[in-house]
mmCIF file of C-alpha atoms in Angstrom:
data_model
loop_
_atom_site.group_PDB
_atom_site.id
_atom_site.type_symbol
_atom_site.label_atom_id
_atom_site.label_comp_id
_atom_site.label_asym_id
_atom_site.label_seq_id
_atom_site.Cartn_x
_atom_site.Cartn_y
_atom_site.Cartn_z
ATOM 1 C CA UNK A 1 98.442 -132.166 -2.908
ATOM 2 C CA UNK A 2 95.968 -130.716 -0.165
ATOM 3 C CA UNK A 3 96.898 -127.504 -0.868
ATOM 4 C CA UNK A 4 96.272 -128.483 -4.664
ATOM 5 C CA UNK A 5 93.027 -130.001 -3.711
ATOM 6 C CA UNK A 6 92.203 -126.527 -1.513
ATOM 7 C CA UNK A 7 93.155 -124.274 -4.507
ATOM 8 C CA UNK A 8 90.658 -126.305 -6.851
ATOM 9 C CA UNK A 9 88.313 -125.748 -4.160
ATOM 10 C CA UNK A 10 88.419 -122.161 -3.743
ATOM 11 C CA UNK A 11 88.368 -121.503 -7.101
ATOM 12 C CA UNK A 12 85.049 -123.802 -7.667
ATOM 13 C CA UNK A 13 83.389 -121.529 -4.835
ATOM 14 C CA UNK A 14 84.315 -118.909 -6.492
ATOM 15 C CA UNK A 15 83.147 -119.064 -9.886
ATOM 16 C CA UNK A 16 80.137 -121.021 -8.456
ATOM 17 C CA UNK A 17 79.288 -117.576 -6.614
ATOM 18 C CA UNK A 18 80.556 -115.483 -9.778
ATOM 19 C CA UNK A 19 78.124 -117.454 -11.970
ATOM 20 C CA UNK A 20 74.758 -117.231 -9.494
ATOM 21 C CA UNK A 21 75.704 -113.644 -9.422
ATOM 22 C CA UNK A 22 75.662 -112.646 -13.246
ATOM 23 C CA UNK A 23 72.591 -115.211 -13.622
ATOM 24 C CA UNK A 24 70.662 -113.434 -10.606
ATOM 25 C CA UNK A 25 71.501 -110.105 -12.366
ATOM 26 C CA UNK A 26 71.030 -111.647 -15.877
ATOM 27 C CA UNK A 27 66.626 -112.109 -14.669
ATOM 28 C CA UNK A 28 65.053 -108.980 -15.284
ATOM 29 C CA UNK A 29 63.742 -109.500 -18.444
ATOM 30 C CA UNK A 30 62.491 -105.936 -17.981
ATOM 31 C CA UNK A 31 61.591 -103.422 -21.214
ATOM 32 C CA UNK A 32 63.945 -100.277 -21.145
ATOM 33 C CA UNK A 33 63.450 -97.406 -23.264
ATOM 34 C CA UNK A 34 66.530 -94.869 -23.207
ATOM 35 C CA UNK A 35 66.503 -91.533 -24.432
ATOM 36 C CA UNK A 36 69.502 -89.753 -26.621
ATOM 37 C CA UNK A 37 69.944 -86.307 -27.223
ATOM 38 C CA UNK A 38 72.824 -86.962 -29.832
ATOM 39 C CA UNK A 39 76.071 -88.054 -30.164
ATOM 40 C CA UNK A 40 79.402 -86.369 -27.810
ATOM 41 C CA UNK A 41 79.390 -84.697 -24.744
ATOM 42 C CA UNK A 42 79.227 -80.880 -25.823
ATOM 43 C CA UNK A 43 76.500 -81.216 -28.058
ATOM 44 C CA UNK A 44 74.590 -84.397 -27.721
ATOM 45 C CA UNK A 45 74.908 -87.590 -25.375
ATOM 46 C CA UNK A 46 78.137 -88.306 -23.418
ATOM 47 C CA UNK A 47 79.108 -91.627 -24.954
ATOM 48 C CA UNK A 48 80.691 -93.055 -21.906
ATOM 49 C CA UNK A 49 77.339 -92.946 -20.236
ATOM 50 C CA UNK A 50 75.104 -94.255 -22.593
ATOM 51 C CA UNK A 51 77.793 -97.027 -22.966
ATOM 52 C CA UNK A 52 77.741 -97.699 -19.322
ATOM 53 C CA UNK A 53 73.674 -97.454 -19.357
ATOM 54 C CA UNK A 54 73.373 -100.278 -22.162
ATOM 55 C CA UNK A 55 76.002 -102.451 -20.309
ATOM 56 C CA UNK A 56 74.759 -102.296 -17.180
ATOM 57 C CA UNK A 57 70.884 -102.996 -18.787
ATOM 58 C CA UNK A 58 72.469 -106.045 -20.616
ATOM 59 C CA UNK A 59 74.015 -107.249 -17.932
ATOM 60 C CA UNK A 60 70.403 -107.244 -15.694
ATOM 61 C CA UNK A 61 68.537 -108.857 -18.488
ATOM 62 C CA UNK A 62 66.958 -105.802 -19.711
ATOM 63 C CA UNK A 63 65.404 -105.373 -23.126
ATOM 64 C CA UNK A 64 66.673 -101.800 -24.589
ATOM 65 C CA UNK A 65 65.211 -99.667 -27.419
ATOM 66 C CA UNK A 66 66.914 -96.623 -27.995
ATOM 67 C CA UNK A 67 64.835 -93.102 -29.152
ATOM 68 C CA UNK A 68 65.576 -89.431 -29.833
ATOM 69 C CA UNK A 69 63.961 -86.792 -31.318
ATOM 70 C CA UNK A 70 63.785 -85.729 -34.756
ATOM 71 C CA UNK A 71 65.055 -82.288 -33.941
ATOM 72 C CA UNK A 72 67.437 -79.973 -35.208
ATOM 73 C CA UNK A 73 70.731 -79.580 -32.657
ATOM 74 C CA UNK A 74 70.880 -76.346 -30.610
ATOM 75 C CA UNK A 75 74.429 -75.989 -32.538
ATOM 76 C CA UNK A 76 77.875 -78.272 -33.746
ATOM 77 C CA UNK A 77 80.923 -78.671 -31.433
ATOM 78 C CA UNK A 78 84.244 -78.979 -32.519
ATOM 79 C CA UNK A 79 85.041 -81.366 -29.789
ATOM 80 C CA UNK A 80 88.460 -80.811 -30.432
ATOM 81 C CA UNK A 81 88.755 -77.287 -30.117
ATOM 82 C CA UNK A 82 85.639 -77.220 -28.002
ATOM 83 C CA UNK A 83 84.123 -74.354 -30.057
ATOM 84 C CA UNK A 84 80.984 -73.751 -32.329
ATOM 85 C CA UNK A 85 81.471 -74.844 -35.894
ATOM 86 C CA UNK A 86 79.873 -72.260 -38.054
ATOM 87 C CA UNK A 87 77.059 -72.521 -40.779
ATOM 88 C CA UNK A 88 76.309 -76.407 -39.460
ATOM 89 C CA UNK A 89 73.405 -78.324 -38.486
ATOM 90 C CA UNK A 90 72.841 -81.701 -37.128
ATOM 91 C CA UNK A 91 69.717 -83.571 -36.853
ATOM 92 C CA UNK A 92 69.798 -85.346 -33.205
ATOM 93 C CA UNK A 93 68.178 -88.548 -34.026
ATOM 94 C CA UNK A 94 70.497 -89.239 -37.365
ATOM 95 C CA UNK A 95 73.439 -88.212 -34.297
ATOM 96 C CA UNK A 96 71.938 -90.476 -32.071
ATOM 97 C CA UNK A 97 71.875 -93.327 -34.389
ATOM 98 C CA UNK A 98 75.325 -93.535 -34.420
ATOM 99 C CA UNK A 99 75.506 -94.831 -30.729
ATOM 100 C CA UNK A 100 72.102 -96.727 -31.533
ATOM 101 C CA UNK A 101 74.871 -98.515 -34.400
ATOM 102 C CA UNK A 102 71.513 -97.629 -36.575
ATOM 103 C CA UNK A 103 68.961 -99.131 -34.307
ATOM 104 C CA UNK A 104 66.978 -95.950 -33.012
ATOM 105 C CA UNK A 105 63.886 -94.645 -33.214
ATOM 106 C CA UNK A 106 61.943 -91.546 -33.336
ATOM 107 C CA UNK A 107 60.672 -90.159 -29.460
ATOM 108 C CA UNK A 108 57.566 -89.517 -31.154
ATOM 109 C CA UNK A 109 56.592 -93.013 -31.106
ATOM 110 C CA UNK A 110 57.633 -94.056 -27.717
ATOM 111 C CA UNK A 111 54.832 -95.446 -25.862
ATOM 112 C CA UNK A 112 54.820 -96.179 -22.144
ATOM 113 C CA UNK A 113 52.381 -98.988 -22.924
ATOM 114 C CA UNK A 114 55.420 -101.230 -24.559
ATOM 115 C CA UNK A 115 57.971 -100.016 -21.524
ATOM 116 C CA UNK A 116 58.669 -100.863 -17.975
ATOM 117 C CA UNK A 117 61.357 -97.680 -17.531
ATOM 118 C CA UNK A 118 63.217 -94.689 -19.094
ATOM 119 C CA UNK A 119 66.494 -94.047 -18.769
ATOM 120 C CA UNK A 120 68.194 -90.482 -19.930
ATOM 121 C CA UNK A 121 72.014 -90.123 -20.415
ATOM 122 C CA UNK A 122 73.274 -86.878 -19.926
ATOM 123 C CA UNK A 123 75.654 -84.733 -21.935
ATOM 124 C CA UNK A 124 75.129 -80.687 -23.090
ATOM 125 C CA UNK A 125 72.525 -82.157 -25.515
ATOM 126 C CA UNK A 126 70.063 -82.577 -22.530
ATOM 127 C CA UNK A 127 70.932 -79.139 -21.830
ATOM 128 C CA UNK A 128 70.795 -77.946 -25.237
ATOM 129 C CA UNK A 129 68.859 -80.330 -27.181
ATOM 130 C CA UNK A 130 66.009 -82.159 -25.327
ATOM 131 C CA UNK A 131 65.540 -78.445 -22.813
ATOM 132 C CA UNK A 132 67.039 -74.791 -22.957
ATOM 133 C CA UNK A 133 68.467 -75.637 -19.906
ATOM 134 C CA UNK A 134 72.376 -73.969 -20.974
ATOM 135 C CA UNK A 135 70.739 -71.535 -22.059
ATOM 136 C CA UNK A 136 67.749 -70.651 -19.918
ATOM 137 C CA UNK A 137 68.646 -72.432 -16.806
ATOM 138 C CA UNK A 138 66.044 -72.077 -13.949
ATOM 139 C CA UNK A 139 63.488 -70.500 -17.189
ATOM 140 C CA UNK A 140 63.716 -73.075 -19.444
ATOM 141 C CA UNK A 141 61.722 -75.320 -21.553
ATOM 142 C CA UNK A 142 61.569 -78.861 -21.829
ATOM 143 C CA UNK A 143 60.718 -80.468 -25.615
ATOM 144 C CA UNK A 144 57.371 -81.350 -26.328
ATOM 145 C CA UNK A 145 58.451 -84.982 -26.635
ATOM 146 C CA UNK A 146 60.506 -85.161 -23.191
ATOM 147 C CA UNK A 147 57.995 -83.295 -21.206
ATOM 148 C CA UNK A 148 55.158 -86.367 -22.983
ATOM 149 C CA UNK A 149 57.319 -89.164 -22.110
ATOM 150 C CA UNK A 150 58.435 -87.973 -18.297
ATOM 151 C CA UNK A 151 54.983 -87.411 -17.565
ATOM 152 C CA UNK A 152 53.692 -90.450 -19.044
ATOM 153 C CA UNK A 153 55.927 -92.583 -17.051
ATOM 154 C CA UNK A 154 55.115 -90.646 -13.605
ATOM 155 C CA UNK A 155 51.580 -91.282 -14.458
ATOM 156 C CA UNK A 156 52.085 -94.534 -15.102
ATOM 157 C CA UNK A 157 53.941 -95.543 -11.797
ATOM 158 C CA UNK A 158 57.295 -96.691 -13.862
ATOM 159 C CA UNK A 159 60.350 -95.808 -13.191
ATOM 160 C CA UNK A 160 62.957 -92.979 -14.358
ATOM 161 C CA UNK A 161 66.638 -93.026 -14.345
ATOM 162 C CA UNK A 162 68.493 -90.281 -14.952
ATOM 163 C CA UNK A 163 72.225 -89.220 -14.898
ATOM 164 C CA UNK A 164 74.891 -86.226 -15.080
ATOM 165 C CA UNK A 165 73.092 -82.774 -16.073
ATOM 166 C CA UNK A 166 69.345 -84.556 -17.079
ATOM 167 C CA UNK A 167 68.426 -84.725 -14.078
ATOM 168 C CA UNK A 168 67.200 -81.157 -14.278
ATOM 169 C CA UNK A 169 64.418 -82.611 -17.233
ATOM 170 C CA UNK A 170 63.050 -84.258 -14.395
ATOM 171 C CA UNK A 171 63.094 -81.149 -11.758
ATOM 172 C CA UNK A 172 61.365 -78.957 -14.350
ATOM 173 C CA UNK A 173 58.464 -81.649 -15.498
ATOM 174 C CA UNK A 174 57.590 -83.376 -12.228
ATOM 175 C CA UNK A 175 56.668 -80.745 -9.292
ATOM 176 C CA UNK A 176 58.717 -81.385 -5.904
ATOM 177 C CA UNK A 177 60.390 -84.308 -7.358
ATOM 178 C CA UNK A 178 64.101 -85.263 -5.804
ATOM 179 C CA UNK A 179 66.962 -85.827 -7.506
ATOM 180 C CA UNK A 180 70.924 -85.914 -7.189
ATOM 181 C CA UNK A 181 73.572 -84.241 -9.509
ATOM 182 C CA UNK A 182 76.703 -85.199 -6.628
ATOM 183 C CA UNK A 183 77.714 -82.082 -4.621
ATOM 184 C CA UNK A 184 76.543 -78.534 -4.041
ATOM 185 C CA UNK A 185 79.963 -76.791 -3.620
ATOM 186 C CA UNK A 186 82.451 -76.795 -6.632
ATOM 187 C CA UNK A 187 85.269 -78.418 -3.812
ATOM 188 C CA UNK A 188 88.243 -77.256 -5.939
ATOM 189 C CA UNK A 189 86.723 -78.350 -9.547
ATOM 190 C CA UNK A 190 86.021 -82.238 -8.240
ATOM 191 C CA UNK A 191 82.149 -80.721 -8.911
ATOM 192 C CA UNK A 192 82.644 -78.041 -11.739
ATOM 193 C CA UNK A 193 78.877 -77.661 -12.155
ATOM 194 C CA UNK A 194 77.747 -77.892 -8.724
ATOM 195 C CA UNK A 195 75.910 -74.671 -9.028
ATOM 196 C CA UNK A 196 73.352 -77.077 -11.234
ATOM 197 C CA UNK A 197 71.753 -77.582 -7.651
ATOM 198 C CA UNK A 198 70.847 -73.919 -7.075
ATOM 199 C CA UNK A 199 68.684 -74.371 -10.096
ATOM 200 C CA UNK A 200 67.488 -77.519 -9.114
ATOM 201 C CA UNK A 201 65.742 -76.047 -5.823
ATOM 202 C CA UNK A 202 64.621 -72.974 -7.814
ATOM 203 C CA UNK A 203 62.292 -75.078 -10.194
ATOM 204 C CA UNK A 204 60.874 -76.591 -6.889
ATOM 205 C CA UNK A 205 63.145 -79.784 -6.786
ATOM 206 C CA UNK A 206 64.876 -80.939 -3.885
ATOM 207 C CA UNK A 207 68.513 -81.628 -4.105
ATOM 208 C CA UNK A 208 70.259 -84.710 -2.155
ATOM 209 C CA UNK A 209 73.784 -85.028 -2.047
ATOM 210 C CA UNK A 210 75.253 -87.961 -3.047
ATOM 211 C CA UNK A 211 79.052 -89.244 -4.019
ATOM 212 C CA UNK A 212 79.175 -90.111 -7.991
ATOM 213 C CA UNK A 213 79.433 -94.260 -7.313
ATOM 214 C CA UNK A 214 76.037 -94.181 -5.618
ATOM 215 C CA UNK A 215 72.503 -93.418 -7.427
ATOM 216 C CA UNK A 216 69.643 -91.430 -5.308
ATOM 217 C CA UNK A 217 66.067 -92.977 -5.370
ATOM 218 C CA UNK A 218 63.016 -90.627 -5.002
ATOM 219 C CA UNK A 219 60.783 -93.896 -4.296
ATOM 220 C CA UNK A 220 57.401 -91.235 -4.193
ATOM 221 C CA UNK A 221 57.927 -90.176 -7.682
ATOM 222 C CA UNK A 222 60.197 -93.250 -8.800
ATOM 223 C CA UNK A 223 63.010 -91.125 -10.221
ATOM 224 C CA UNK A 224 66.740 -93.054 -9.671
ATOM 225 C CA UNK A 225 69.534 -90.379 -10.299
ATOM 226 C CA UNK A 226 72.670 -90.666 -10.285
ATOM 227 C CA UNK A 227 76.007 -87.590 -10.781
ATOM 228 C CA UNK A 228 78.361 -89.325 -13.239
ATOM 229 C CA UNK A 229 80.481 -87.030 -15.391
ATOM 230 C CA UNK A 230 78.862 -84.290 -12.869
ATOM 231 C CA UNK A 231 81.935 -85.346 -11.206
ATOM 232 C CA UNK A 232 85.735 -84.820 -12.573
ATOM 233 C CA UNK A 233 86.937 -88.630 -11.411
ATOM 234 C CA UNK A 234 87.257 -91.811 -12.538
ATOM 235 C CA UNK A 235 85.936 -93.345 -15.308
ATOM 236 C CA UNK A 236 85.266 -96.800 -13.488
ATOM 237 C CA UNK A 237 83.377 -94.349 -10.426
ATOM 238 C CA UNK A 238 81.237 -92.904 -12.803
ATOM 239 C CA UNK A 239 80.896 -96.796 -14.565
ATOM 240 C CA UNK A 240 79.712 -97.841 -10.923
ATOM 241 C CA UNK A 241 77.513 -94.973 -10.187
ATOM 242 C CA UNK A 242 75.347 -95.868 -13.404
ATOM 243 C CA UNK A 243 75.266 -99.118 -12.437
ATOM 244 C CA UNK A 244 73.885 -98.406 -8.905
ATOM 245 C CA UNK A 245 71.645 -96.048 -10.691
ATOM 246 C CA UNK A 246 70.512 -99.127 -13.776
ATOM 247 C CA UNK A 247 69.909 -101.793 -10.784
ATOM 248 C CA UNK A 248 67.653 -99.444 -9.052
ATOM 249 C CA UNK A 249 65.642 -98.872 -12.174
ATOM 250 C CA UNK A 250 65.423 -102.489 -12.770
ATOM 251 C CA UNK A 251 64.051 -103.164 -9.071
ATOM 252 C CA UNK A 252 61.363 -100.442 -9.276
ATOM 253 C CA UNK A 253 60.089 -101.629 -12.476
ATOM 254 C CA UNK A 254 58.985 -104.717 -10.425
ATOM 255 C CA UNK A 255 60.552 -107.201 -13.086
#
């Protein structure tokens, strides 16, 4: 019976702590804009990360509007085959919309008056899509839109968060700003696109190393970044590293 009694107890504790947890986490109450660049990894958004971004902003309280820009897609990727498909076009935002489940407006209309932070996913589409950045690397161009909305948060003192390849949206738009895409040697393919970093420094960006569960805040600038599918690992590492990178968001934007 004691032990009975002890059992009961433990397990009390325990979901007494589990439940101040998720309500501490479940306070922010802050106002999240995040940015898509379309829909699958070669050519748009990876999934898995904008999945882990909204979780992890539902999960702190956060109120999330999705945008992307009414755009034509750099090209169409057979994601099976991981080729071109010829004589295609997508529109990102109608792509984007299908992660949105409909509910996603145009980046022309984002205002940082109605937000507290931004948050990009990556995926090729931040490479291809929101910046020539597969194409161009080190010379390439941001979007209008992007360029608007990065530098209207810097000026504004709110937050960034950004994750896998987008990082280098920020390191072209925001002079000396520093940011983390994981590791700067390839270490057998664990960091297949650690040469990312040598363009990184070459737009004037520093580059910290950092392991793909944590996130890497430049508190000057208030950019959070964060390596995700950077890495070749786990998909619950790269889950955790988001997180690390969402909760850091959510504490700079003071809510």
């Amino acid at each position: 019976m004691f032990a009975l009694r002890s059992l009961f107890r433990s397990a009390h504790i325990g979901y007494a702590a589990a439940a101040q947890f998720h309500a501490t986490s479940n306070c922010s109450g802050a106002k999240v804009a995040v940015v898509l660049s379309g829909c699958g990894v070669y050519d748009g958004t990876e999934i898995h990360e904008a999945s882990a971004i909204l979780v992890h902003l539902s999960r702190g309280g956060a109120e999330v509007q999705m945008f992307a820009p009414d755009v034509s897609q750099m090209h169409v990727i057979d994601h099976g085959k991981g080729q071109p498909v010829e004589n295609e076009s997508r529109n990102v935002l109608s792509e984007s919309a299908r992660i949105a489940r409909g509910n996603i407006t145009d980046l022309a209309k984002l205002n940082v008056s109605n937000h507290d932070a931004v948050i990009f996913p990556g995926g090729f589409g931040a490479a291809k899509n929101l910046s020539t950045f597969a194409i161009d690397g080190k010379d390439c161009k941001v979007i209008k839109e992007v360029e608007r909305v990065l530098k209207d948060f810097h000026k504004a003192r709110k937050p960034v968060g950004l994750c896998c390849i987008s990082p280098v949206l920020a390191a072209k738009v925001l002079p000396g700003v520093d940011v983390t895409v994981g590791h700067e040697e390839e270490e057998g393919g664990k960091w297949p696109y650690a040469g990312t970093t040598q363009a990184i420094t070459a737009l004037g960006a520093k580059h910290t190393v950092k392991e793909v569960t944590e996130a890497h805040v430049d508190r000057k600038n208030k950019v959070v970044t964060t390596p995700a599918f950077m890495c070749e690992t786990k998909l619950h590492l790269i889950f955790d590293g988001i997180g690390a990178m969402v909760r850091d968001v959510l504490k700079l934007s003071g809510k």
